[in-house]
């Protein structure tokens, strides 16, 4: 006869961990398997993650959300004609659809919002991140924009977009691969002098931007710091180390947040 096995850690320790993480801890077991409740919870989480991969970006809502920034907004698509092709052919998601043209924006910072592997995260977190980031870019002497909304996009599509625009840098905000605990996570990728053929090692990534991860305001401050450092260095990626001073922290206020260098 199987029996419920009590976790090795005490109830108080388990309660403490569960208050501070969305990870599944001390699930216990029933015989050689998980308890039924935990098993069903995992099945549901897996189904939600699969659904998130097939979520669709509401481009109209995203454009309306970023309109107050006053930046030009363009829409593009990758060479992947549909979601199934996108998932089976990652290489097509890294290239612009044939015939795509974009007006030049020499020396600007291209702001690319792509659906990626989880459009939910882009629709939810890209607007507040951009609203926090654009003022920081202007403060640091960069020319922000345009905002390019990309469909069936992989990270490297930002290289093609940045090259077409003549941008000095590209920031790609893209839906991250869903997990069992998060189906709305946003990733941000910073590339200096974007051009087709850039390697992943030539860009910096900030991940887990969501309610239970890194906030959009904190992510915006980190992106701004990396971009300023990239300008000084002339490169991103493995050449650019995150040496942001510990004293440079976010000061939260009732009206938002700002970077405090004190």
XYZ file of C-alpha atoms in Angstrom, residues 59-251:
193
model
C -0.315 44.556 -32.884
C -3.045 47.213 -32.810
C -3.088 47.265 -29.015
C 0.701 47.384 -28.829
C 0.878 50.260 -31.300
C -1.759 52.177 -29.352
C 0.129 51.567 -26.104
C 3.387 53.020 -27.438
C 1.768 55.880 -29.402
C 2.175 58.372 -26.500
C 5.939 58.075 -26.902
C 5.613 60.061 -30.123
C 7.942 57.755 -32.065
C 7.361 56.391 -35.575
C 5.917 52.886 -35.504
C 6.490 50.354 -38.273
C 5.266 46.792 -38.654
C 7.323 44.047 -40.240
C 7.240 40.278 -40.519
C 9.974 37.712 -40.688
C 10.450 35.313 -43.561
C 8.411 32.699 -41.663
C 4.928 32.869 -43.247
C 3.027 31.244 -40.360
C 3.431 29.996 -36.799
C 4.092 26.383 -37.711
C 6.876 27.348 -40.096
C 8.244 29.741 -37.495
C 8.551 26.948 -34.942
C 10.056 24.452 -37.382
C 12.402 26.882 -39.163
C 14.120 29.206 -36.662
C 16.377 30.507 -39.446
C 13.408 32.115 -41.222
C 12.463 34.006 -38.065
C 15.875 35.703 -38.163
C 15.325 37.215 -41.622
C 12.945 39.920 -42.785
C 10.254 38.892 -45.236
C 11.380 39.419 -48.846
C 10.661 42.922 -50.095
C 10.561 44.512 -46.626
C 11.669 48.152 -46.593
C 12.131 50.540 -43.690
C 12.855 54.269 -43.747
C 16.385 55.141 -42.670
C 16.889 56.373 -39.125
C 20.640 56.880 -39.072
C 22.302 56.652 -35.696
C 19.108 55.912 -33.794
C 18.420 53.159 -31.286
C 16.047 50.737 -32.983
C 13.334 49.537 -30.610
C 12.055 46.183 -31.833
C 9.089 44.456 -30.177
C 8.747 40.900 -31.479
C 6.286 38.168 -30.547
C 8.978 35.507 -30.149
C 7.974 32.347 -28.328
C 5.422 34.063 -26.094
C 3.439 36.983 -27.481
C 1.676 37.388 -24.124
C 4.844 38.699 -22.504
C 5.461 41.249 -25.247
C 1.960 42.661 -25.166
C 2.019 42.879 -21.384
C 5.520 44.165 -20.576
C 6.974 45.848 -23.681
C 4.816 49.018 -23.360
C 5.733 49.852 -19.730
C 9.374 49.022 -20.421
C 9.482 51.340 -23.432
C 7.768 54.130 -21.500
C 10.475 53.825 -18.835
C 13.351 53.398 -21.294
C 12.796 56.144 -23.871
C 13.308 59.035 -21.391
C 16.517 57.359 -20.179
C 17.816 57.077 -23.738
C 17.154 60.761 -24.359
C 18.794 61.652 -21.063
C 21.918 59.769 -22.124
C 22.141 61.468 -25.514
C 20.689 58.708 -27.692
C 18.050 59.157 -30.380
C 15.296 56.618 -29.606
C 13.143 54.939 -32.159
C 11.476 54.054 -34.315
C 9.450 51.281 -32.691
C 9.308 48.269 -34.999
C 6.630 45.660 -34.256
C 7.782 42.309 -35.647
C 5.681 39.220 -36.310
C 7.116 35.656 -36.190
C 10.339 37.156 -34.873
C 13.517 35.634 -33.499
C 16.102 37.699 -31.625
C 18.424 38.073 -34.612
C 15.672 39.748 -36.635
C 16.724 42.895 -34.768
C 20.046 42.778 -36.615
C 18.297 42.956 -39.980
C 15.962 45.708 -38.740
C 18.821 47.731 -37.282
C 20.847 47.371 -40.462
C 17.913 48.466 -42.619
C 17.380 51.540 -40.437
C 21.062 52.415 -40.199
C 20.722 52.288 -36.414
C 23.630 52.643 -34.012
C 22.122 49.987 -31.748
C 19.143 47.682 -31.559
C 17.103 46.734 -28.522
C 14.932 43.686 -29.134
C 12.068 43.058 -26.714
C 10.817 39.545 -27.335
C 8.666 36.894 -25.715
C 10.748 34.281 -23.912
C 10.175 30.554 -24.058
C 7.318 29.793 -21.597
C 8.026 27.644 -18.568
C 5.918 25.815 -16.032
C 5.943 28.839 -13.718
C 5.906 31.719 -16.213
C 4.005 32.136 -19.463
C 4.411 35.901 -19.857
C 8.162 36.505 -19.554
C 9.878 39.156 -21.683
C 13.521 39.197 -22.737
C 15.560 42.213 -23.864
C 18.593 41.966 -26.147
C 21.026 44.829 -26.707
C 23.233 44.821 -29.820
C 25.705 47.559 -30.763
C 26.035 48.256 -34.506
C 23.427 45.662 -35.537
C 23.890 44.000 -38.885
C 22.962 40.697 -40.471
C 25.295 37.948 -39.347
C 25.904 39.170 -35.797
C 26.517 36.314 -33.364
C 24.553 35.740 -30.172
C 27.821 36.301 -28.317
C 27.798 39.874 -29.660
C 24.689 40.904 -27.761
C 23.689 41.271 -24.104
C 20.526 39.757 -22.680
C 18.264 40.784 -19.817
C 15.702 38.083 -19.095
C 12.753 37.253 -16.857
C 11.067 40.643 -17.164
C 7.640 40.097 -15.595
C 5.642 40.679 -12.436
C 7.434 37.974 -10.425
C 10.824 38.681 -11.979
C 12.625 41.855 -13.043
C 10.245 44.810 -13.300
C 10.035 46.789 -16.580
C 11.412 49.869 -14.794
C 14.414 47.955 -13.451
C 14.986 46.391 -16.862
C 14.866 49.802 -18.542
C 17.539 51.132 -16.177
C 19.753 48.123 -16.887
C 19.302 48.470 -20.664
C 20.183 52.164 -20.494
C 23.325 51.403 -18.509
C 24.413 48.671 -20.924
C 23.795 50.895 -23.926
C 25.863 53.745 -22.512
C 28.650 51.298 -21.695
C 28.425 49.824 -25.201
C 28.844 53.284 -26.716
C 32.022 53.822 -24.698
C 33.357 50.362 -25.551
C 32.104 50.183 -29.122
C 30.767 46.669 -28.587
C 28.210 44.502 -26.836
C 28.183 40.825 -25.948
C 31.001 38.997 -24.241
C 33.212 42.075 -24.548
C 30.801 44.092 -22.385
C 30.686 43.073 -18.738
C 27.900 44.135 -16.435
C 29.981 46.203 -14.037
C 27.188 48.580 -13.093
C 28.156 50.089 -9.717
C 26.325 48.601 -6.767
C 25.496 52.105 -5.564
C 23.570 52.827 -8.763
C 20.136 51.705 -7.714
C 16.546 52.364 -8.619
C 14.804 54.874 -6.400
